[in-house]
């Protein structure tokens, strides 16, 4: 049995995918690449790198969950299911010692179903949005409830959890992690560098769309696993729906109400900024990030509305892309 096989998912990642596959090959890791309708040379480059390639059928909606599950299914069909599976997005480079470190942690504690590490942004200096991603991904090490998509999973834990749900189009990793925990497995973040990611977010519209996807994730995963993300959903409702509606009404009917709502937004911004400074960010960086975090409740609310609209109408869940 192979110790670890990586399942890489991607769509039109170009040079980023080549770098991802090279970082895995340098650690002698076998790879499955799952392609979601790329129009570039991704499939050819994956085959050149020696990966087992799975091309998803265009007849069904593309989702990260569907791609990851397809990668696992392809592995299962080979009758050589590895002990561990490293899931990684095709726009990430895997740190040189991560695979060995993750394997050692899982072998040292047979109650662990999953370990993850620290993801960092490759180019935080290129945009405010990239820098915000870099901050969001640096979370404390230790026992965790959920994590992102770059993770090393014990194959048995994957099976026990039921794999990925292809209908979850955002937050599929949180849904998967919650089900691993419910299956009785532990989850841990190691204080180790794991992956470096190229968010490539250079425009406000990209950040906005990513925040819409985040709201969709809060709503969909929260719907499946109540009361998960309840606080985030309540914040989005208050600051993304109720207060903006009051402000709009106040502009025409009562200026004092409008000013009161604006004061609440300013207070939220100051509280967020102070929290970021306390977390160790320089003042100037906290000031920049707090603006986006405060504003993010609006697109979060839109994403939540979108999920429930689709759910109530019986519509399929279509992926929300920002790049």
Tab-separated table of C-alpha atoms in Angstrom:
chain	number	residue	atom	x	y	z
A	1	UNK	CA	0.000	0.000	0.000
A	2	UNK	CA	1.257	3.476	-0.920
A	3	UNK	CA	1.677	5.716	2.129
A	4	UNK	CA	0.322	8.950	0.641
A	5	UNK	CA	-1.223	9.902	-2.671
A	6	UNK	CA	-2.095	13.494	-3.483
A	7	UNK	CA	-5.379	14.481	-5.085
A	8	UNK	CA	-4.931	17.777	-6.896
A	9	UNK	CA	-7.933	19.646	-8.275
A	10	UNK	CA	-7.818	22.497	-10.737
A	11	UNK	CA	-9.193	24.443	-13.643
A	12	UNK	CA	-7.039	26.556	-15.950
A	13	UNK	CA	-4.267	26.897	-13.360
A	14	UNK	CA	-1.458	26.907	-15.925
A	15	UNK	CA	1.985	27.457	-14.400
A	16	UNK	CA	0.530	27.246	-10.906
A	17	UNK	CA	-0.470	23.620	-11.534
A	18	UNK	CA	2.972	22.780	-12.928
A	19	UNK	CA	4.564	24.167	-9.750
A	20	UNK	CA	2.082	22.266	-7.565
A	21	UNK	CA	2.802	18.938	-9.247
A	22	UNK	CA	6.548	19.559	-9.078
A	23	UNK	CA	6.363	20.213	-5.319
A	24	UNK	CA	4.668	16.843	-4.824
A	25	UNK	CA	6.968	14.981	-7.178
A	26	UNK	CA	9.944	16.319	-5.166
A	27	UNK	CA	8.512	14.481	-2.131
A	28	UNK	CA	8.023	11.239	-4.114
A	29	UNK	CA	4.240	11.488	-3.831
A	30	UNK	CA	2.028	9.832	-6.417
A	31	UNK	CA	-0.630	12.172	-7.772
A	32	UNK	CA	-4.171	12.133	-9.100
A	33	UNK	CA	-5.131	15.273	-10.979
A	34	UNK	CA	-8.848	16.065	-11.375
A	35	UNK	CA	-9.631	18.648	-14.041
A	36	UNK	CA	-12.828	20.700	-14.085
A	37	UNK	CA	-13.139	21.713	-17.721
A	38	UNK	CA	-9.813	23.470	-18.286
A	39	UNK	CA	-9.209	25.233	-21.592
A	40	UNK	CA	-5.453	25.515	-21.119
A	41	UNK	CA	-2.753	22.837	-21.079
A	42	UNK	CA	-3.497	21.619	-17.536
A	43	UNK	CA	-4.433	18.068	-18.531
A	44	UNK	CA	-1.388	17.661	-20.785
A	45	UNK	CA	0.958	19.008	-18.094
A	46	UNK	CA	-0.520	16.683	-15.465
A	47	UNK	CA	-0.002	13.677	-17.710
A	48	UNK	CA	3.541	14.827	-18.447
A	49	UNK	CA	4.170	14.941	-14.684
A	50	UNK	CA	3.017	11.324	-14.371
A	51	UNK	CA	-0.299	11.999	-12.662
A	52	UNK	CA	-3.373	9.850	-13.054
A	53	UNK	CA	-5.773	12.270	-14.759
A	54	UNK	CA	-9.520	12.426	-14.242
A	55	UNK	CA	-11.493	14.789	-16.487
A	56	UNK	CA	-14.907	15.644	-15.076
A	57	UNK	CA	-17.957	15.353	-17.294
A	58	UNK	CA	-19.249	18.772	-18.376
A	59	UNK	CA	-22.832	17.585	-17.982
A	60	UNK	CA	-22.829	18.161	-14.214
A	61	UNK	CA	-21.962	21.344	-12.287
A	62	UNK	CA	-18.288	21.658	-11.373
A	63	UNK	CA	-17.585	21.886	-7.648
A	64	UNK	CA	-14.449	21.389	-5.578
A	65	UNK	CA	-16.268	18.696	-3.595
A	66	UNK	CA	-17.202	16.811	-6.743
A	67	UNK	CA	-13.609	17.004	-7.986
A	68	UNK	CA	-12.097	15.760	-4.721
A	69	UNK	CA	-14.569	12.911	-4.500
A	70	UNK	CA	-13.862	11.944	-8.118
A	71	UNK	CA	-10.166	11.781	-7.289
A	72	UNK	CA	-10.813	9.467	-4.362
A	73	UNK	CA	-13.128	7.285	-6.460
A	74	UNK	CA	-10.428	6.966	-9.131
A	75	UNK	CA	-7.956	5.853	-6.465
A	76	UNK	CA	-10.419	3.327	-5.063
A	77	UNK	CA	-10.843	1.789	-8.509
A	78	UNK	CA	-7.110	1.029	-8.689
A	79	UNK	CA	-7.454	-1.351	-5.702
A	80	UNK	CA	-4.425	0.381	-4.173
A	81	UNK	CA	-6.010	2.835	-1.767
A	82	UNK	CA	-3.236	4.679	0.069
A	83	UNK	CA	-3.027	4.950	3.831
A	84	UNK	CA	-3.279	8.735	3.609
A	85	UNK	CA	-4.526	11.246	1.033
A	86	UNK	CA	-3.207	14.754	0.604
A	87	UNK	CA	-5.875	17.029	-0.832
A	88	UNK	CA	-4.505	20.187	-2.414
A	89	UNK	CA	-5.732	22.838	-4.819
A	90	UNK	CA	-3.855	23.208	-8.077
A	91	UNK	CA	-2.878	26.800	-7.323
A	92	UNK	CA	-0.834	25.750	-4.271
A	93	UNK	CA	2.759	24.645	-3.756
A	94	UNK	CA	3.237	21.986	-1.060
A	95	UNK	CA	5.995	22.793	1.445
A	96	UNK	CA	9.067	20.521	1.066
A	97	UNK	CA	8.732	18.655	4.386
A	98	UNK	CA	4.976	18.711	4.797
A	99	UNK	CA	4.098	15.199	3.618
A	100	UNK	CA	6.589	13.504	5.940
A	101	UNK	CA	5.544	15.741	8.838
A	102	UNK	CA	1.846	15.059	8.319
A	103	UNK	CA	2.342	11.314	7.962
A	104	UNK	CA	4.344	11.213	11.187
A	105	UNK	CA	1.595	13.065	13.077
A	106	UNK	CA	-1.111	10.688	11.850
A	107	UNK	CA	0.956	7.607	12.674
A	108	UNK	CA	1.740	8.929	16.141
A	109	UNK	CA	-1.954	9.284	17.032
A	110	UNK	CA	-4.357	6.728	15.591
A	111	UNK	CA	-7.362	8.778	16.781
A	112	UNK	CA	-6.530	11.507	14.276
A	113	UNK	CA	-8.446	11.424	11.015
A	114	UNK	CA	-6.996	14.573	9.551
A	115	UNK	CA	-4.100	16.971	9.953
A	116	UNK	CA	-3.543	20.309	8.323
A	117	UNK	CA	-0.903	23.019	8.616
A	118	UNK	CA	-0.375	26.638	7.715
A	119	UNK	CA	-1.247	27.950	4.277
A	120	UNK	CA	0.424	31.193	3.203
A	121	UNK	CA	-0.113	33.539	0.286
A	122	UNK	CA	2.681	33.573	-2.273
A	123	UNK	CA	2.305	37.243	-3.213
A	124	UNK	CA	0.664	39.199	-0.363
A	125	UNK	CA	2.378	42.375	-1.517
A	126	UNK	CA	0.592	42.382	-4.874
A	127	UNK	CA	-2.828	43.421	-3.568
A	128	UNK	CA	-4.794	44.201	-0.442
A	129	UNK	CA	-6.986	41.172	-1.176
A	130	UNK	CA	-4.042	38.773	-1.339
A	131	UNK	CA	-2.736	40.184	1.944
A	132	UNK	CA	-6.113	39.635	3.606
A	133	UNK	CA	-6.088	35.989	2.461
A	134	UNK	CA	-2.630	35.552	3.967
A	135	UNK	CA	-3.916	36.800	7.328
A	136	UNK	CA	-7.106	34.714	7.233
A	137	UNK	CA	-5.204	31.481	6.644
A	138	UNK	CA	-2.808	31.830	9.602
A	139	UNK	CA	-4.760	30.178	12.387
A	140	UNK	CA	-3.591	28.796	15.766
A	141	UNK	CA	-2.243	25.256	15.896
A	142	UNK	CA	-3.973	22.567	17.941
A	143	UNK	CA	-7.230	20.661	17.926
A	144	UNK	CA	-9.696	22.107	15.410
A	145	UNK	CA	-13.266	21.722	14.269
A	146	UNK	CA	-12.812	22.600	10.576
A	147	UNK	CA	-10.109	23.644	8.128
A	148	UNK	CA	-9.613	24.500	4.471
A	149	UNK	CA	-9.102	22.245	1.479
A	150	UNK	CA	-5.357	21.596	1.825
A	151	UNK	CA	-5.245	18.703	4.248
A	152	UNK	CA	-3.787	15.246	4.848
A	153	UNK	CA	-6.555	12.731	5.559
A	154	UNK	CA	-6.482	9.153	6.778
A	155	UNK	CA	-8.246	7.054	4.123
A	156	UNK	CA	-10.323	5.190	6.710
A	157	UNK	CA	-11.530	8.494	8.153
A	158	UNK	CA	-12.500	9.631	4.655
A	159	UNK	CA	-14.587	6.489	4.195
A	160	UNK	CA	-16.154	6.764	7.656
A	161	UNK	CA	-17.172	10.378	6.981
A	162	UNK	CA	-18.749	9.505	3.642
A	163	UNK	CA	-16.394	11.581	1.511
A	164	UNK	CA	-17.271	14.928	-0.035
A	165	UNK	CA	-20.788	16.101	-0.825
A	166	UNK	CA	-20.782	17.347	-4.429
A	167	UNK	CA	-23.874	19.473	-3.753
A	168	UNK	CA	-21.926	21.721	-1.367
A	169	UNK	CA	-20.489	24.357	-3.679
A	170	UNK	CA	-18.705	26.455	-1.047
A	171	UNK	CA	-17.556	25.421	2.391
A	172	UNK	CA	-17.282	21.817	1.222
A	173	UNK	CA	-14.168	21.444	3.372
A	174	UNK	CA	-15.982	22.569	6.521
A	175	UNK	CA	-18.827	20.155	5.770
A	176	UNK	CA	-16.339	17.312	5.289
A	177	UNK	CA	-14.449	18.164	8.481
A	178	UNK	CA	-17.628	18.332	10.552
A	179	UNK	CA	-18.615	14.873	9.322
A	180	UNK	CA	-15.149	13.498	10.141
A	181	UNK	CA	-15.563	14.820	13.669
A	182	UNK	CA	-19.045	13.321	13.952
A	183	UNK	CA	-17.600	9.979	12.817
A	184	UNK	CA	-15.396	10.024	15.915
A	185	UNK	CA	-12.083	11.170	14.455
A	186	UNK	CA	-9.866	13.977	15.727
A	187	UNK	CA	-8.671	16.925	13.617
A	188	UNK	CA	-5.499	18.897	14.293
A	189	UNK	CA	-3.627	21.845	12.850
A	190	UNK	CA	0.122	21.376	13.112
A	191	UNK	CA	2.411	24.387	13.638
A	192	UNK	CA	4.084	23.686	10.300
A	193	UNK	CA	4.172	25.287	6.878
A	194	UNK	CA	1.962	23.232	4.582
A	195	UNK	CA	1.168	25.073	1.346
A	196	UNK	CA	1.763	28.374	-0.376
A	197	UNK	CA	-1.186	29.622	-2.368
A	198	UNK	CA	-1.533	32.026	-5.276
A	199	UNK	CA	-4.889	33.732	-4.661
A	200	UNK	CA	-4.305	36.067	-7.635
A	201	UNK	CA	-6.982	38.488	-6.401
A	202	UNK	CA	-6.179	41.823	-7.967
A	203	UNK	CA	-9.605	43.451	-8.279
A	204	UNK	CA	-12.352	44.464	-5.861
A	205	UNK	CA	-14.889	42.468	-7.904
A	206	UNK	CA	-12.914	39.274	-7.264
A	207	UNK	CA	-12.862	39.898	-3.517
A	208	UNK	CA	-16.602	40.667	-3.551
A	209	UNK	CA	-17.410	37.428	-5.380
A	210	UNK	CA	-15.252	35.457	-2.939
A	211	UNK	CA	-17.161	37.034	-0.041
A	212	UNK	CA	-20.474	36.109	-1.708
A	213	UNK	CA	-19.208	32.529	-1.860
A	214	UNK	CA	-18.287	32.759	1.821
A	215	UNK	CA	-21.857	33.742	2.699
A	216	UNK	CA	-23.198	30.871	0.615
A	217	UNK	CA	-20.896	28.548	2.589
A	218	UNK	CA	-22.121	29.864	5.951
A	219	UNK	CA	-25.708	29.249	4.911
A	220	UNK	CA	-25.301	25.864	3.237
A	221	UNK	CA	-22.989	24.267	5.792
A	222	UNK	CA	-24.962	25.857	8.619
A	223	UNK	CA	-28.148	24.387	7.147
A	224	UNK	CA	-26.579	20.910	7.095
A	225	UNK	CA	-24.912	21.179	10.507
A	226	UNK	CA	-26.830	23.548	12.787
A	227	UNK	CA	-25.774	25.652	14.640
A	228	UNK	CA	-22.479	25.823	12.701
A	229	UNK	CA	-21.564	29.385	11.571
A	230	UNK	CA	-24.590	30.802	13.386
A	231	UNK	CA	-22.652	33.824	14.628
A	232	UNK	CA	-21.343	34.596	11.131
A	233	UNK	CA	-24.841	34.306	9.696
A	234	UNK	CA	-26.332	36.593	12.338
A	235	UNK	CA	-23.630	39.199	11.697
A	236	UNK	CA	-24.337	39.061	7.974
A	237	UNK	CA	-28.067	39.498	8.574
A	238	UNK	CA	-27.582	42.449	10.946
A	239	UNK	CA	-24.801	44.303	9.106
A	240	UNK	CA	-25.619	43.144	5.596
A	241	UNK	CA	-29.416	43.390	5.579
A	242	UNK	CA	-31.061	45.015	8.598
A	243	UNK	CA	-28.764	48.005	9.134
A	244	UNK	CA	-28.361	48.862	5.424
A	245	UNK	CA	-32.167	48.760	5.059
A	246	UNK	CA	-32.552	51.055	8.070
A	247	UNK	CA	-29.911	53.405	6.682
A	248	UNK	CA	-31.689	53.604	3.333
A	249	UNK	CA	-34.988	54.273	5.068
A	250	UNK	CA	-33.339	56.887	7.290
A	251	UNK	CA	-31.988	58.829	4.301
A	252	UNK	CA	-35.551	59.597	3.226
A	253	UNK	CA	-37.468	59.556	6.510
A	254	UNK	CA	-35.265	60.238	9.530
A	255	UNK	CA	-31.721	61.549	9.337
A	256	UNK	CA	-31.031	60.616	12.959
A	257	UNK	CA	-31.687	56.954	12.209
A	258	UNK	CA	-29.309	57.131	9.266
A	259	UNK	CA	-26.600	58.713	11.435
A	260	UNK	CA	-27.198	56.117	14.157
A	261	UNK	CA	-26.731	53.268	11.684
A	262	UNK	CA	-23.540	54.852	10.363
A	263	UNK	CA	-22.278	55.106	13.943
A	264	UNK	CA	-22.886	51.371	14.407
A	265	UNK	CA	-20.840	50.600	11.284
A	266	UNK	CA	-18.018	52.846	12.507
A	267	UNK	CA	-18.087	51.110	15.895
A	268	UNK	CA	-17.951	47.703	14.168
A	269	UNK	CA	-14.993	48.863	12.089
A	270	UNK	CA	-13.101	50.148	15.154
A	271	UNK	CA	-13.793	46.942	17.079
A	272	UNK	CA	-12.533	44.868	14.144
A	273	UNK	CA	-9.422	47.012	13.720
A	274	UNK	CA	-8.565	46.809	17.415
A	275	UNK	CA	-9.017	43.043	17.318
A	276	UNK	CA	-6.614	42.753	14.402
A	277	UNK	CA	-4.020	44.895	16.174
A	278	UNK	CA	-4.372	42.690	19.261
A	279	UNK	CA	-3.838	39.669	16.978
A	280	UNK	CA	-0.450	41.103	16.019
A	281	UNK	CA	-1.077	43.017	12.788
A	282	UNK	CA	0.636	46.381	12.313
A	283	UNK	CA	-1.784	49.294	12.720
A	284	UNK	CA	-1.705	50.274	9.043
A	285	UNK	CA	-2.442	46.724	7.930
A	286	UNK	CA	-5.208	46.283	10.511
A	287	UNK	CA	-6.778	49.522	9.256
A	288	UNK	CA	-6.841	48.220	5.675
A	289	UNK	CA	-8.132	44.754	6.536
A	290	UNK	CA	-10.820	46.058	8.891
A	291	UNK	CA	-12.421	48.018	6.041
A	292	UNK	CA	-12.889	44.872	3.958
A	293	UNK	CA	-13.963	42.713	6.891
A	294	UNK	CA	-16.607	45.274	7.881
A	295	UNK	CA	-17.828	45.585	4.296
A	296	UNK	CA	-17.823	41.796	3.765
A	297	UNK	CA	-21.144	41.397	5.611
A	298	UNK	CA	-22.951	42.776	2.542
A	299	UNK	CA	-21.695	40.162	0.030
A	300	UNK	CA	-21.942	37.503	2.759
A	301	UNK	CA	-25.646	38.315	3.097
A	302	UNK	CA	-26.083	38.101	-0.670
A	303	UNK	CA	-24.470	34.649	-0.671
A	304	UNK	CA	-26.782	33.494	2.115
A	305	UNK	CA	-29.834	34.748	0.226
A	306	UNK	CA	-28.577	33.011	-2.922
A	307	UNK	CA	-28.289	29.664	-1.131
A	308	UNK	CA	-31.770	29.814	0.369
A	309	UNK	CA	-33.254	31.021	-2.930
A	310	UNK	CA	-31.723	28.035	-4.703
A	311	UNK	CA	-32.792	25.692	-1.917
A	312	UNK	CA	-36.416	26.843	-1.826
A	313	UNK	CA	-36.693	26.843	-5.619
A	314	UNK	CA	-35.139	23.389	-5.876
A	315	UNK	CA	-32.379	24.709	-8.133
A	316	UNK	CA	-29.003	23.030	-8.450
A	317	UNK	CA	-26.075	24.543	-6.575
A	318	UNK	CA	-23.777	26.199	-9.110
A	319	UNK	CA	-20.178	27.007	-8.258
A	320	UNK	CA	-19.301	30.633	-7.459
A	321	UNK	CA	-15.924	31.530	-8.957
A	322	UNK	CA	-13.805	34.603	-8.259
A	323	UNK	CA	-10.986	33.961	-10.743
